Short mmCIF file of C-alpha atoms in Angstrom, two decimals:
data_model
loop_
_atom_site.label_atom_id
_atom_site.label_comp_id
_atom_site.label_asym_id
_atom_site.label_seq_id
_atom_site.Cartn_x
_atom_site.Cartn_y
_atom_site.Cartn_z
CA UNK D 1391 18.98 0.25 0.65
CA UNK D 1392 15.56 1.63 -0.16
CA UNK D 1393 13.78 4.42 1.66
CA UNK D 1394 9.99 4.81 1.55
CA UNK D 1395 8.03 7.84 2.71
CA UNK D 1396 4.24 7.85 2.77
CA UNK D 1397 1.98 10.89 2.73
CA UNK D 1398 -1.65 11.77 2.15
CA UNK D 1399 -3.41 10.25 5.14
CA UNK D 1400 -6.06 12.10 7.08
CA UNK D 1401 -9.57 12.05 8.48
CA UNK D 1402 -12.63 11.76 6.27
CA UNK D 1403 -16.26 10.86 6.61
CA UNK D 1404 -17.65 7.60 5.31
CA UNK D 1405 -18.08 7.73 1.57
CA UNK D 1406 -15.16 10.11 1.16
CA UNK D 1407 -11.91 9.72 -0.75
CA UNK D 1408 -8.20 9.99 -0.09
CA UNK D 1409 -5.06 9.46 -2.12
CA UNK D 1410 -1.94 8.14 -0.46
CA UNK D 1411 1.52 8.57 -1.94
CA UNK D 1412 4.73 6.68 -1.29
CA UNK D 1413 7.98 8.18 -2.50
CA UNK D 1414 10.81 5.69 -2.96
CA UNK D 1415 14.49 6.58 -2.98
CA UNK D 1416 17.82 4.82 -2.84
CA UNK D 1417 18.37 1.61 -4.83
CA UNK D 1418 14.94 1.69 -6.48
CA UNK D 1419 16.13 -0.39 -9.44
CA UNK D 1420 16.24 -3.39 -7.11
CA UNK D 1421 12.52 -3.18 -6.31
CA UNK D 1422 10.44 -5.96 -7.90
CA UNK D 1423 7.10 -5.27 -6.29
CA UNK D 1424 5.52 -2.57 -4.16
CA UNK D 1425 2.42 -2.78 -2.05
CA UNK D 1426 0.17 -1.14 0.47
CA UNK D 1427 -0.59 -2.70 3.83
CA UNK D 1428 -2.68 -1.51 6.73
CA UNK D 1429 -2.88 -2.22 10.41
CA UNK D 1430 -5.73 -1.32 12.72
CA UNK D 1431 -5.28 -1.23 16.51
CA UNK D 1432 -5.25 -4.74 17.93
CA UNK D 1433 -5.16 -6.37 14.51
CA UNK D 1434 -2.48 -7.91 12.36
CA UNK D 1435 -1.00 -6.07 9.43
CA UNK D 1436 -2.90 -7.00 6.28
CA UNK D 1437 -2.17 -6.68 2.60
CA UNK D 1438 -4.37 -4.19 0.77
CA UNK D 1439 -2.96 -4.20 -2.74
CA UNK D 1440 0.29 -4.64 -4.61
CA UNK D 1441 1.71 -4.09 -8.05
CA UNK D 1442 4.74 -5.44 -9.81
CA UNK D 1443 7.36 -2.98 -11.00
CA UNK D 1444 6.19 -1.66 -14.32
CA UNK D 1445 2.56 -2.09 -13.28
CA UNK D 1446 1.97 -5.23 -15.32
CA UNK D 1447 0.18 -7.11 -12.58
CA UNK D 1448 -1.78 -5.98 -9.57
CA UNK D 1449 -3.48 -7.80 -6.71
CA UNK D 1450 -6.22 -6.37 -4.54
CA UNK D 1451 -7.75 -7.62 -1.30
CA UNK D 1452 -11.43 -8.52 -1.57
CA UNK D 1453 -12.29 -6.07 1.19
CA UNK D 1454 -11.24 -3.09 -0.94
CA UNK D 1455 -11.83 -4.37 -4.45
CA UNK D 1456 -13.70 -1.84 -6.54
CA UNK D 1457 -12.90 0.97 -4.11
CA UNK D 1458 -9.10 1.14 -3.94
CA UNK D 1459 -6.73 1.47 -6.89
CA UNK D 1460 -2.96 1.15 -6.87
CA UNK D 1461 -0.81 2.91 -9.42
CA UNK D 1462 2.77 4.03 -9.86
CA UNK D 1463 4.71 6.76 -11.58
CA UNK D 1464 8.03 5.17 -12.44
CA UNK D 1465 9.57 8.46 -13.49
CA UNK D 1466 8.90 9.89 -10.03
CA UNK D 1467 9.54 6.61 -8.17
CA UNK D 1468 6.19 7.12 -6.50
CA UNK D 1469 3.45 4.66 -5.62
CA UNK D 1470 -0.13 5.78 -5.13
CA UNK D 1471 -3.24 4.40 -3.48
CA UNK D 1472 -6.49 5.96 -4.57
CA UNK D 1473 -9.20 5.20 -2.02
CA UNK D 1474 -12.85 5.89 -2.72
CA UNK D 1475 -16.09 5.21 -0.88
CA UNK D 1476 -14.17 4.87 2.36
CA UNK D 1477 -15.75 3.00 5.25
CA UNK D 1478 -15.12 3.18 9.00
CA UNK D 1479 -13.56 -0.29 8.82
CA UNK D 1480 -10.86 1.15 6.53
CA UNK D 1481 -9.51 3.09 9.50
CA UNK D 1482 -5.91 2.03 10.05
CA UNK D 1483 -2.29 2.99 9.70
CA UNK D 1484 -1.35 2.49 6.07
CA UNK D 1485 2.13 1.38 5.10
CA UNK D 1486 3.99 1.27 1.83
CA UNK D 1487 6.33 -1.68 1.33
CA UNK D 1488 8.92 -2.80 -1.22
CA UNK D 1489 9.82 -6.37 -2.15
CA UNK D 1490 13.18 -7.09 -3.77
CA UNK D 1491 12.76 -10.82 -4.26
CA UNK D 1492 9.32 -11.62 -5.74
CA UNK D 1493 8.04 -13.17 -2.55
CA UNK D 1494 5.55 -16.01 -2.87
CA UNK D 1495 2.54 -14.31 -1.29
CA UNK D 1496 1.73 -10.72 -2.23
CA UNK D 1497 -0.24 -10.18 0.97
CA UNK D 1498 2.41 -11.58 3.33
CA UNK D 1499 4.24 -8.76 5.14
CA UNK D 1500 7.25 -11.04 5.64
CA UNK D 1501 7.81 -11.08 1.86
CA UNK D 1502 8.62 -7.36 1.83
CA UNK D 1503 12.04 -5.99 2.64
CA UNK D 1504 11.50 -2.27 3.24
CA UNK D 1505 8.73 -0.32 4.89
CA UNK D 1506 7.68 3.27 5.23
CA UNK D 1507 6.81 4.88 8.54
CA UNK D 1508 3.07 4.76 7.85
CA UNK D 1509 0.31 7.31 7.41
CA UNK D 1510 -2.91 7.32 9.40
CA UNK D 1511 -6.30 7.06 7.73
CA UNK D 1512 -9.37 7.64 9.88
CA UNK D 1513 -12.89 7.24 8.53
CA UNK D 1514 -15.81 8.40 10.64
CA UNK D 1515 -19.40 7.28 10.24
#
């Protein structure tokens, strides 16, 4: 079992920055990949970015490339999402997710086994 707890969401104006954190606990040694997803009202959950355990490889959605950066602190079992130059279209609930099996598609929510409760990010124009 893996538990994930996100924090760091909030409300900012366009152009602002936020940093999200995701603290993992439980059987963290079984995690192969961790990612960030987001879901806006009325829309499907979409992959934002992911990194493989150890941080050797990362993938980033085109919509946030150059603005969002994923990182992890293995010693603290914590995943981060640094978000800069935020836009109103970035408004969504952001979720942290853990994959135990190296799923085929990094952006496919079904490839992830554990999820946090989410943290809201609201960007006003």
